[in-house]
XYZ file of C-alpha atoms in Angstrom:
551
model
C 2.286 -43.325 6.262
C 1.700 -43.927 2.653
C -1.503 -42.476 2.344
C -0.299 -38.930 4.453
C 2.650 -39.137 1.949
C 0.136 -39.003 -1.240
C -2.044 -36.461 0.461
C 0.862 -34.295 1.039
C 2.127 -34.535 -2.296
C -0.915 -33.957 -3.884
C -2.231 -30.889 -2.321
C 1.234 -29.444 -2.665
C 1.092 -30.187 -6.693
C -2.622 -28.793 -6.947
C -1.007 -25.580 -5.479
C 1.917 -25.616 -7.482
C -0.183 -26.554 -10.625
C -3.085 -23.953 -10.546
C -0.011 -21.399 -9.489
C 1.342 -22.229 -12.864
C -1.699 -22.186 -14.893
C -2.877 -18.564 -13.557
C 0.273 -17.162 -14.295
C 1.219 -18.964 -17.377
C 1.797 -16.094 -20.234
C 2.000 -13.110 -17.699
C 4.566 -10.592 -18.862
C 7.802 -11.163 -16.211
C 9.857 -8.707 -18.474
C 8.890 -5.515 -16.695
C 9.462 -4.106 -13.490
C 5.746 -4.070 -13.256
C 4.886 -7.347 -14.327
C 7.618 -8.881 -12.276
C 7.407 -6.880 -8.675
C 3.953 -6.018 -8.822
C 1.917 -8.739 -10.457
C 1.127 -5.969 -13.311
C -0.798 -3.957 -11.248
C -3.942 -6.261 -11.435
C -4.292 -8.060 -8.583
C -8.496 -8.336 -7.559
C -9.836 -8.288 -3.859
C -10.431 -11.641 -2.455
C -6.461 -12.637 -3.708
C -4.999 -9.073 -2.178
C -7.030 -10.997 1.250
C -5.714 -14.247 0.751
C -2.077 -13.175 0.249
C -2.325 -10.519 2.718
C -3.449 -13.565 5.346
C -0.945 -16.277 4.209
C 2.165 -13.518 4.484
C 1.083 -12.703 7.745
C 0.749 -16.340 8.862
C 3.094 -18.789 9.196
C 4.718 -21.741 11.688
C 6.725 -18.768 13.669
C 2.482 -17.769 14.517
C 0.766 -21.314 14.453
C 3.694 -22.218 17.110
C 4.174 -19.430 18.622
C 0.825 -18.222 19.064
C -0.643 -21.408 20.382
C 2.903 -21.747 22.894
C 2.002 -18.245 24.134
C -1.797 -18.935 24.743
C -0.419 -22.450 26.070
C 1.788 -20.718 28.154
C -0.326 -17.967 29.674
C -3.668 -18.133 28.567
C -5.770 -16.402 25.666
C -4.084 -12.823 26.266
C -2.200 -13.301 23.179
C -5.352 -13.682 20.795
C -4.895 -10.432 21.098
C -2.041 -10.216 17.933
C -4.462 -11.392 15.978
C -7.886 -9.081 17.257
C -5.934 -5.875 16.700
C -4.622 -6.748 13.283
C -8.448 -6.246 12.293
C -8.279 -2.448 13.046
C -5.003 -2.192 11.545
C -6.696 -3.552 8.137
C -9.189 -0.953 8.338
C -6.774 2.072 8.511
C -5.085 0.214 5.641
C -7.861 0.305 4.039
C -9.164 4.335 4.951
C -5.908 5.562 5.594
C -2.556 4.578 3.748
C -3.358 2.678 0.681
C -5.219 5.724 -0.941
C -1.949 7.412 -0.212
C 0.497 4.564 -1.227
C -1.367 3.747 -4.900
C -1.697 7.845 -5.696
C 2.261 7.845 -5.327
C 2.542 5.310 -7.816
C 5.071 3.210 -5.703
C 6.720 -0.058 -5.736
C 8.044 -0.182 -1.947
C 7.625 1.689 1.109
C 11.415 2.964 0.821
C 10.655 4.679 -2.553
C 7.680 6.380 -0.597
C 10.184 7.796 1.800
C 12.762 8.762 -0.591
C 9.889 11.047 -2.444
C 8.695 12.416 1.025
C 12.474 13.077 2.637
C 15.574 12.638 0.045
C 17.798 9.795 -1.673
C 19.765 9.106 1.262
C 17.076 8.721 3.719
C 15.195 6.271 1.105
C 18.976 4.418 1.436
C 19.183 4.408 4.909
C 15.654 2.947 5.822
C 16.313 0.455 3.010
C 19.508 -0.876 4.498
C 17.468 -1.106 7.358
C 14.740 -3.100 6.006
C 16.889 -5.809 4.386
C 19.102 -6.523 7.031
C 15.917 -6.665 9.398
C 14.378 -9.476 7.037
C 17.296 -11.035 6.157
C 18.616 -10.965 10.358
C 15.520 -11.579 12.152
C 12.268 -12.308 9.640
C 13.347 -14.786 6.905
C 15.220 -17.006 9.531
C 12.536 -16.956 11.691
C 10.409 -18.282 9.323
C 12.574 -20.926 8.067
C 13.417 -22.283 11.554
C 9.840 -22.116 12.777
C 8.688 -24.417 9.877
C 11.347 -26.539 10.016
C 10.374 -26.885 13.965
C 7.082 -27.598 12.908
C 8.071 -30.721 10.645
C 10.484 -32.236 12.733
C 8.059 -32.512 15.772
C 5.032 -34.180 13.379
C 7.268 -36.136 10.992
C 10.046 -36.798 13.472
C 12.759 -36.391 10.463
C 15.245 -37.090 12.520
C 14.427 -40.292 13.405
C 13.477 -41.178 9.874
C 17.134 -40.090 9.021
C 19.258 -41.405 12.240
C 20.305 -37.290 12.603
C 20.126 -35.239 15.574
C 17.400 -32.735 15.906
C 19.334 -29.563 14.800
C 20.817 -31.667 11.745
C 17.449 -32.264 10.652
C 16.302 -28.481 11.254
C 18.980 -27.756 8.994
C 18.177 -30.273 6.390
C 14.055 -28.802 6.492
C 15.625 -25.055 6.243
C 17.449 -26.006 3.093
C 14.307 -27.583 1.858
C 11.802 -25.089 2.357
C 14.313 -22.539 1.253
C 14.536 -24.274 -1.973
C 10.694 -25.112 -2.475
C 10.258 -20.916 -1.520
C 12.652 -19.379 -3.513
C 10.966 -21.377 -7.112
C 7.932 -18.825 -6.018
C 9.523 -16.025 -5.321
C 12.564 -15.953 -7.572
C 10.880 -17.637 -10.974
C 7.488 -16.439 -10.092
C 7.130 -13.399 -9.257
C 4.949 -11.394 -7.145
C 1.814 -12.988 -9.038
C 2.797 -16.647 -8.712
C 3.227 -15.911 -4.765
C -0.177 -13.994 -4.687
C -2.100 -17.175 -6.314
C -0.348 -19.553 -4.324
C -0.850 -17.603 -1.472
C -5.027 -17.945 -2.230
C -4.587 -21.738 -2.771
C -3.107 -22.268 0.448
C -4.906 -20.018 2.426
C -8.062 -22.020 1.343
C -6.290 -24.853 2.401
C -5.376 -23.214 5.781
C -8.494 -22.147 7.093
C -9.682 -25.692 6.319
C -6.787 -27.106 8.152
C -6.192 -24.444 10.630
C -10.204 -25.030 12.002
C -9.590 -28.902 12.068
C -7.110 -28.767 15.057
C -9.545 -27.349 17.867
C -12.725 -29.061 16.992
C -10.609 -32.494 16.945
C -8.703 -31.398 19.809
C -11.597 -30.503 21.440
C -13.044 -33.997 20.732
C -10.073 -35.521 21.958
C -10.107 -33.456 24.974
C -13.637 -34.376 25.741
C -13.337 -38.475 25.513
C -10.311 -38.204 28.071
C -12.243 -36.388 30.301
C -14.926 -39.075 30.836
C -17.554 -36.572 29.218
C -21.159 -37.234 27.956
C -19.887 -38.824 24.548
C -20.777 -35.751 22.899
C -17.279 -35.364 21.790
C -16.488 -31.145 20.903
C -19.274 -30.072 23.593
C -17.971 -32.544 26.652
C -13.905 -30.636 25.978
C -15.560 -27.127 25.563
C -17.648 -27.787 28.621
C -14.785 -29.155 30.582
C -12.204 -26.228 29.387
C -14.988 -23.523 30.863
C -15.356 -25.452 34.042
C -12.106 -26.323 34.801
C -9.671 -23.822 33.137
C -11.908 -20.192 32.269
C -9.024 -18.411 33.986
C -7.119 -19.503 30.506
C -9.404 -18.673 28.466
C -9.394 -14.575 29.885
C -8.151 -12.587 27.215
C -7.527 -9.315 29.597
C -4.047 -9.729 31.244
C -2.826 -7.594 34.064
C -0.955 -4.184 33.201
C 2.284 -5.499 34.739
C 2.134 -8.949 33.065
C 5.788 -9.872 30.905
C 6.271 -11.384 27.832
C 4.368 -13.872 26.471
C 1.117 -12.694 27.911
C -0.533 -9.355 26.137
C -1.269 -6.088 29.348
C -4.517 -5.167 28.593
C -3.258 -1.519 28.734
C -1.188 -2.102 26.050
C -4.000 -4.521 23.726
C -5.120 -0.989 21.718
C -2.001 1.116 22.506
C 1.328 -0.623 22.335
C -0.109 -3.403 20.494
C -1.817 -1.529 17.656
C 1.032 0.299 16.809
C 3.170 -2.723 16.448
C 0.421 -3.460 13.885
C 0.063 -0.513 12.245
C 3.815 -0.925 10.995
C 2.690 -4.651 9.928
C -0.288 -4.162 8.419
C 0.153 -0.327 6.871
C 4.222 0.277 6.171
C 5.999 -3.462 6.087
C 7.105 -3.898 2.855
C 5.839 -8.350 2.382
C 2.343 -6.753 3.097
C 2.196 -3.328 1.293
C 3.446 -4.676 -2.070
C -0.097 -6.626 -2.040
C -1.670 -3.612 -2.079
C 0.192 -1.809 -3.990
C -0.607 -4.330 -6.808
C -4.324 -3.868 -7.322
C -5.932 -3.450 -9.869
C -7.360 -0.085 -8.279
C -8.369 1.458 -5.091
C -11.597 -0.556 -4.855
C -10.149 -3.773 -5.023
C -7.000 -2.719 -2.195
C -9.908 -1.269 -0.175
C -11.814 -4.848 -0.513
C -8.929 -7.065 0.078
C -7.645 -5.048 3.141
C -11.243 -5.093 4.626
C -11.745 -9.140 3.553
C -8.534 -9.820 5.667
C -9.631 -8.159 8.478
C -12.905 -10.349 8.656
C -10.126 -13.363 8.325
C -8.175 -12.019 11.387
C -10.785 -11.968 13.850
C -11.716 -15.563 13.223
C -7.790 -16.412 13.022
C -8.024 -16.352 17.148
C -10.105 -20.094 16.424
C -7.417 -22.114 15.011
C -4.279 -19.111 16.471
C -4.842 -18.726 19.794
C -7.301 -21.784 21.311
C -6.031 -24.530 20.550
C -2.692 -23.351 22.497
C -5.795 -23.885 26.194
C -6.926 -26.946 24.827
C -3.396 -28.188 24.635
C -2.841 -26.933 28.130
C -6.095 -28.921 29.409
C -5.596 -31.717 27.595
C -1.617 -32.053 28.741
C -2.944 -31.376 32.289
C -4.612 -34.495 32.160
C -2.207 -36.564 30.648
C 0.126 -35.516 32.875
C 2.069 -35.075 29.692
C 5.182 -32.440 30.363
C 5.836 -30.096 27.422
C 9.389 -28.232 28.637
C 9.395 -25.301 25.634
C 6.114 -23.800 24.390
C 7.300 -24.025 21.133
C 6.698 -27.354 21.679
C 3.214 -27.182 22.597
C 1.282 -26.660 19.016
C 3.080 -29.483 17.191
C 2.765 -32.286 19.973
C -1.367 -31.408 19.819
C -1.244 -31.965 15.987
C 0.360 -35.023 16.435
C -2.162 -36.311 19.126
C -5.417 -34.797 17.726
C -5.262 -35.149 13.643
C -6.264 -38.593 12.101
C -3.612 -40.297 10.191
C -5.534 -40.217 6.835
C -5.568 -36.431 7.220
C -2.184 -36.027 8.570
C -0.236 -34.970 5.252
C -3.334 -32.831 4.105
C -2.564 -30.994 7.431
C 1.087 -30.777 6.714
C 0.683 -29.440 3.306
C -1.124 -26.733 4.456
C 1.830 -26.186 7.434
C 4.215 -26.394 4.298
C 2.090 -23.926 2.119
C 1.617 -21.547 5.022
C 5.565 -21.484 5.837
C 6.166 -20.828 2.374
C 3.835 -18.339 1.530
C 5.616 -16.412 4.256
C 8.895 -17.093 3.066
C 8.838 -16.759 -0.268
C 6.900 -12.785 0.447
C 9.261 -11.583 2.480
C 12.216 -12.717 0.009
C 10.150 -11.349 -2.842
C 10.011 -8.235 -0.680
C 13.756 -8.199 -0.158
C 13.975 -8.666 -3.872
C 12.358 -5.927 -4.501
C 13.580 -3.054 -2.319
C 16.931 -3.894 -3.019
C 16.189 -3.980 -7.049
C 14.374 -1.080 -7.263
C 15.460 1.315 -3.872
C 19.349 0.400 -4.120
C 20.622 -1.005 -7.441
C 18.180 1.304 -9.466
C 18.631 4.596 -7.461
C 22.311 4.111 -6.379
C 23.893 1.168 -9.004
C 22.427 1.935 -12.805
C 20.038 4.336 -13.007
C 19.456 3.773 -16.725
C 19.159 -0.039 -16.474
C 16.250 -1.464 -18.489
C 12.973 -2.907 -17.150
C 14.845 -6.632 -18.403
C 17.776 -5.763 -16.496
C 16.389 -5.117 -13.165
C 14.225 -8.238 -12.959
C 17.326 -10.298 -13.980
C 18.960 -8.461 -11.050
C 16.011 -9.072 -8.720
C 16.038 -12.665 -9.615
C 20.027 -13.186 -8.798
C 19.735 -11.251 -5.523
C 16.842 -13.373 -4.538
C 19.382 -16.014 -4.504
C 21.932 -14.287 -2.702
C 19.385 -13.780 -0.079
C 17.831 -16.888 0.246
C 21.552 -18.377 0.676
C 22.173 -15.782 3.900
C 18.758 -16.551 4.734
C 18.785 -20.163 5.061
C 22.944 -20.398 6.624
C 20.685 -17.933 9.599
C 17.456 -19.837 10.113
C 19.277 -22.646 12.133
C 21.106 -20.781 14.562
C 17.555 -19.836 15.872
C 17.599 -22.853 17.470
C 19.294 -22.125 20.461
C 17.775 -19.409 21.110
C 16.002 -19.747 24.549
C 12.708 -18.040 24.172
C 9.552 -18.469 22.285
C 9.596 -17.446 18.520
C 7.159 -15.226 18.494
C 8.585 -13.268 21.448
C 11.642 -13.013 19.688
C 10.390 -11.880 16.193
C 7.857 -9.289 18.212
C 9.990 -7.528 20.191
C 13.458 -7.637 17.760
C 11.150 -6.560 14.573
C 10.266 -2.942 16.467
C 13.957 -1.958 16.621
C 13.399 -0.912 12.813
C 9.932 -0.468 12.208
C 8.476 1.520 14.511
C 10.563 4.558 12.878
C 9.386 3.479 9.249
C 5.863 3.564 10.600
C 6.518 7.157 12.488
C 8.164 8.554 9.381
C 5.577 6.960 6.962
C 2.809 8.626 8.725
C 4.795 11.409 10.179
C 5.221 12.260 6.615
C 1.830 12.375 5.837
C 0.292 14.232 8.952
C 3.461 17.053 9.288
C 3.808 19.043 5.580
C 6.372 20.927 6.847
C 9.199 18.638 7.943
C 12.902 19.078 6.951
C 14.738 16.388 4.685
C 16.917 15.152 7.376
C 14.205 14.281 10.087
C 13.346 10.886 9.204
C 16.890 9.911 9.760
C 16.707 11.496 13.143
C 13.693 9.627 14.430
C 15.536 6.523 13.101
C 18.806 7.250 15.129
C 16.680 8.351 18.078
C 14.749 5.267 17.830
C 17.272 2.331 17.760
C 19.176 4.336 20.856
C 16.081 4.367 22.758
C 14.583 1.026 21.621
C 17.850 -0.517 22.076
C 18.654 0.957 25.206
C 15.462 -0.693 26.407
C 15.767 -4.329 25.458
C 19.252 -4.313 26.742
C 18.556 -2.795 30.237
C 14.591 -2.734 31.309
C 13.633 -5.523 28.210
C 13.128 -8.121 31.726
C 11.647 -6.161 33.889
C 8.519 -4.251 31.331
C 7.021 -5.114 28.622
C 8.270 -4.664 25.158
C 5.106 -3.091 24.110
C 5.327 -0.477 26.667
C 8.431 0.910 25.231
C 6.665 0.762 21.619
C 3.854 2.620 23.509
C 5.792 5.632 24.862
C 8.125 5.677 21.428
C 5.661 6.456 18.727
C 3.746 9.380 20.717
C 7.504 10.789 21.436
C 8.524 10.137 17.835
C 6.086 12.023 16.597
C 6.099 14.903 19.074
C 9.388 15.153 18.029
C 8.280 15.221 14.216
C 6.173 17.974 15.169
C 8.694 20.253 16.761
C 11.134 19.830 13.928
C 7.938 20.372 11.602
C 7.035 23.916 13.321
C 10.384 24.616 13.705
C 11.264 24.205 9.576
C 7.660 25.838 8.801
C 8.830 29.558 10.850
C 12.623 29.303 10.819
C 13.254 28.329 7.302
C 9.612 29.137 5.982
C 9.115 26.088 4.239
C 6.878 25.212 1.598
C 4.026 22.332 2.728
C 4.848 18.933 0.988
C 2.108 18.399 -1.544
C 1.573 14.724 -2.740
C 1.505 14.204 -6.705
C -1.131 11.987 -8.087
C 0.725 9.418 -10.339
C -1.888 8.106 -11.847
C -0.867 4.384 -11.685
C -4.275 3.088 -10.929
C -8.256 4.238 -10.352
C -8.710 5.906 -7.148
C -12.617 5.484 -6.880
C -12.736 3.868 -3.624
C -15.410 0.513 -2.557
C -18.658 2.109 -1.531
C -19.218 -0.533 0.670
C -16.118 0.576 3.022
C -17.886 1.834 5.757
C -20.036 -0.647 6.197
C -17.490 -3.264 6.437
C -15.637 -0.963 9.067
C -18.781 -0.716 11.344
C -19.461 -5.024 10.910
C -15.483 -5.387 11.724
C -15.557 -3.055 14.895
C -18.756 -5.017 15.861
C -16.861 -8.402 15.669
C -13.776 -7.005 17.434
C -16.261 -6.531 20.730
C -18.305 -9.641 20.540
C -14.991 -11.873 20.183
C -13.657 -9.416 23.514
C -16.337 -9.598 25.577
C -16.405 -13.540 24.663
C -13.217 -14.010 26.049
C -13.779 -11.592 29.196
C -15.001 -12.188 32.678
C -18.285 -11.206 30.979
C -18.334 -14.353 28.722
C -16.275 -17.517 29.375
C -13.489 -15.889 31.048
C -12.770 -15.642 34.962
C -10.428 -13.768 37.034
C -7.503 -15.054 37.939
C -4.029 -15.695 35.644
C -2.724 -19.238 34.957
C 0.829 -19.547 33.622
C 2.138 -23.091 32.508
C 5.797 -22.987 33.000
């Protein structure tokens, strides 16, 4: 215990100390400087903090539950993100830095008007503050109080302790986010996802080893559990799941329909991943570090997805009964990692929690600052002023944020499910009126604010009455096509009626626009991956027919 204690500690310091170094004497003053790391953020750290906001406990728990529960269907989360990178890459952020902008609400306000920026961010901080930041908070505190056992170690019950860890990580997250700024979050965000893919790859090759010794295997440790997970249990490890599967499994119809437009709105118009982006030093550098993370995503599926089957197999023949697949993940750890390497492990969990926490509240910070207090509040407030007002609403937040995170706890599904299918209730119209807004020059002021309406009716409509019987991702599949049909209409219909002028965007000139020459070749080496790690996973690989579900 003493030895995980000093290897926790330590690896948290390093993280906290290099943090401080890299961003000692960095102008926080400005609005800039504060919300944007200065506008100089390089490639490979735009890929690391793009990774380490995306992942967190709610997806090394939830994840491996899902896979756990149903097989490797849901690998699929992370496959698709890759694409989604690459139209970040092509697509949006040559759009997003010519703007000039510091949040995906400001983009809207210059495509629409001042109260449709309002509206969507209302929308956006409520959804973070609601459904994302508490999610995150409860997920890691899950996380800890199934390796550690905290409760024990305190004589609490289990939801006093996830209480105690929410107030904990809350407090450890907000130092980054609040003091910090964007930059400190960025760099920290590199440390730790060093530390993660280090961490992350250690649970299937030792649970593999683990999984080969109990099944009487050739004492060749990692081959003898891969060799007895393809003989014995292939029909988990099929990544195509039948079109009328239900949530937690992934319908293969919906793997490049449904599913990448639930990452398009991650990856190319939520506001925790954009603002990455939108710091760089230029086009280049967003192109390269939304390109990097794609690489980063197909290979996520390794220490994401797998070791949620190897749990399965390895439970199986234990006879060891896991009753929640939330579960799942965190008794494997406990099982699989060697003692010594134990708090290593968990200062990765902690850095991977908090990288997630502290970028959405940084995110929060930041729309509200700059899309509600400096629009609506005091327009003529100084650069000083608004980070002093981003800093005390980042408390505020983090306060809501943390009394929220608990309550998660009796919720009855799995977190991921959850978080998936609530998330789309705003996004998907961000995502249709980000784009929208781009393809359709034409469009009246007040349409974004229709799709919205139309959206949350329909969307809401659906996880109320059908949300048991289909898929989630269908309904995202039908919405976006009719969201944008519907853009069109109201497009032609402003274009003849009202004959209005196309929307032309104005270059800002924030940052270089030269993009990465190297682009396309990184695309064409990405798509290439995508297919290899498909048909891998596929009747045609190690896959067989047939679906297995756990519980």
């Amino acid at each position: 215990m003493l030895w995980t204690f000093a290897t926790f500690v330590g690896f948290t310091i390093l993280v906290a100390v290099i943090s401080y170094v890299k961003t000692k004497g960095d102008d926080q003053t400005t609005a800039d400087g504060y919300f944007l790391a200065g506008r100089g953020l390089p490639g490979f750290v735009i890929a690391g903090s793009l990774l380490l906001t995306n992942l967190s406990a709610e997806q090394l728990v939830g994840t491996n539950g899902q896979t756990w529960s149903v097989g490797m269907s849901p690998m699929a989360f992370e496959i698709v993100a890759a694409p989604c990178c690459i139209i970040l890459a092509l697509f949006a952020a040559p759009r997003y830095l010519k703007s000039g902008i510091t949040t995906i609400p400001e983009l809207i306000g210059l495509r629409y008007d001042r109260n449709t920026k309002l509206w969507f961010s209302i929308a956006y901080i409520l959804l973070y503050i609601v459904v994302q930041i508490p999610v995150i908070l409860y997920s890691g505190s899950l996380v800890f109080e199934n390796i550690f056992g905290v409760s024990g170690i305190l004589g609490i019950t289990k939801f006093q302790a996830v209480i105690v860890l929410c107030i904990v990580i809350s407090v450890i997250g907000s130092i980054y986010a609040i003091f910090g700024g964007l930059k400190a979050v960025a760099v920290s965000d590199t440390v730790n996802g060093v530390g993660l893919l280090i961490g992350g790859f250690m649970i299937p090759f030792f649970a593999l080893s683990v999984l080969g010794r109990a099944t009487g295997g050739d004492g060749l440790g990692i081959v003898d559990g891969m060799r007895f997970l393809v003989a014995n249990h292939s029909d988990m490890l099929n990544s195509i799941a039948p079109a009328d599967s239900l949530p937690p499994a992934v319908p293969w119809p919906t793997v490049f329909t449904g599913l990448l437009f639930l990452g398009l709105q991650s990856w190319c118009t939520h506001q925790s991943f954009i603002q990455r982006v939108l710091a760089a030093e230029n086009l280049k550098e967003a192109q390269k570090g939304a390109l990097y993370c794609a690489f980063l995503k197909i290979i996520g599926f390794m220490y994401l997805a797998l070791p949620g089957v190897i749990a399965f197999a390895l439970f199986q023949t234990q006879g060891n009964q896991v009753s929640m697949m939330d579960e799942a993940y965190p008794q494997l750890v406990t099982q699989v990692i060697p003692a010594p390497l134990m708090g290593f492990f968990a200062a990765v969990m902690l850095g991977a929690i908090l990288s997630s926490f502290n970028s959405v509240l940084n995110s929060v910070d930041t729309m509200f600052t700059m899309d509600i207090y400096k629009e609506f509040v005091d327009q003529k407030a100084s650069e000083a002023k608004l980070v002093k007002v981003g800093k005390k609403a980042g408390i505020v937040f983090a306060v809501l944020t943390t009394i929220v995170g608990p309550l998660i706890y009796f919720f009855p599904a799995g977190l991921k499910t959850f978080l998936d299918s609530l998330v789309m209730l705003i996004a998907l119209p961000v995502l249709s009126a980000v784009f929208g807004g781009f393809f359709f020059k034409h469009l009246p002021k007040y349409s974004a604010k229709v799709i919205l309406l139309v959206h949350v009716i329909l969307y809401g409509s659906f996880l109320l009455f059908l949300g048991d019987r289909f898929h989630y991702l269908y309904a995202v599949l039908l919405l976006l096509p009719l969201e944008l049909l519907l853009m069109f209409f109201m497009n032609r219909y402003n274009k003849k009626k009202n004959h209005a002028l196309a929307w032309k965007q104005e270059d800002a000139g924030a940052v270089d626009l030269t993009p990465w020459k190297y682009r396309w070749v990184a695309t064409a080496l990405i798509i290439i991956c995508i297919i290899a790690v498909y048909a891998a996973f596929s009747p045609i690989g190690i896959g067989t027919w047939g679906y297995a579900q756990a519980w």
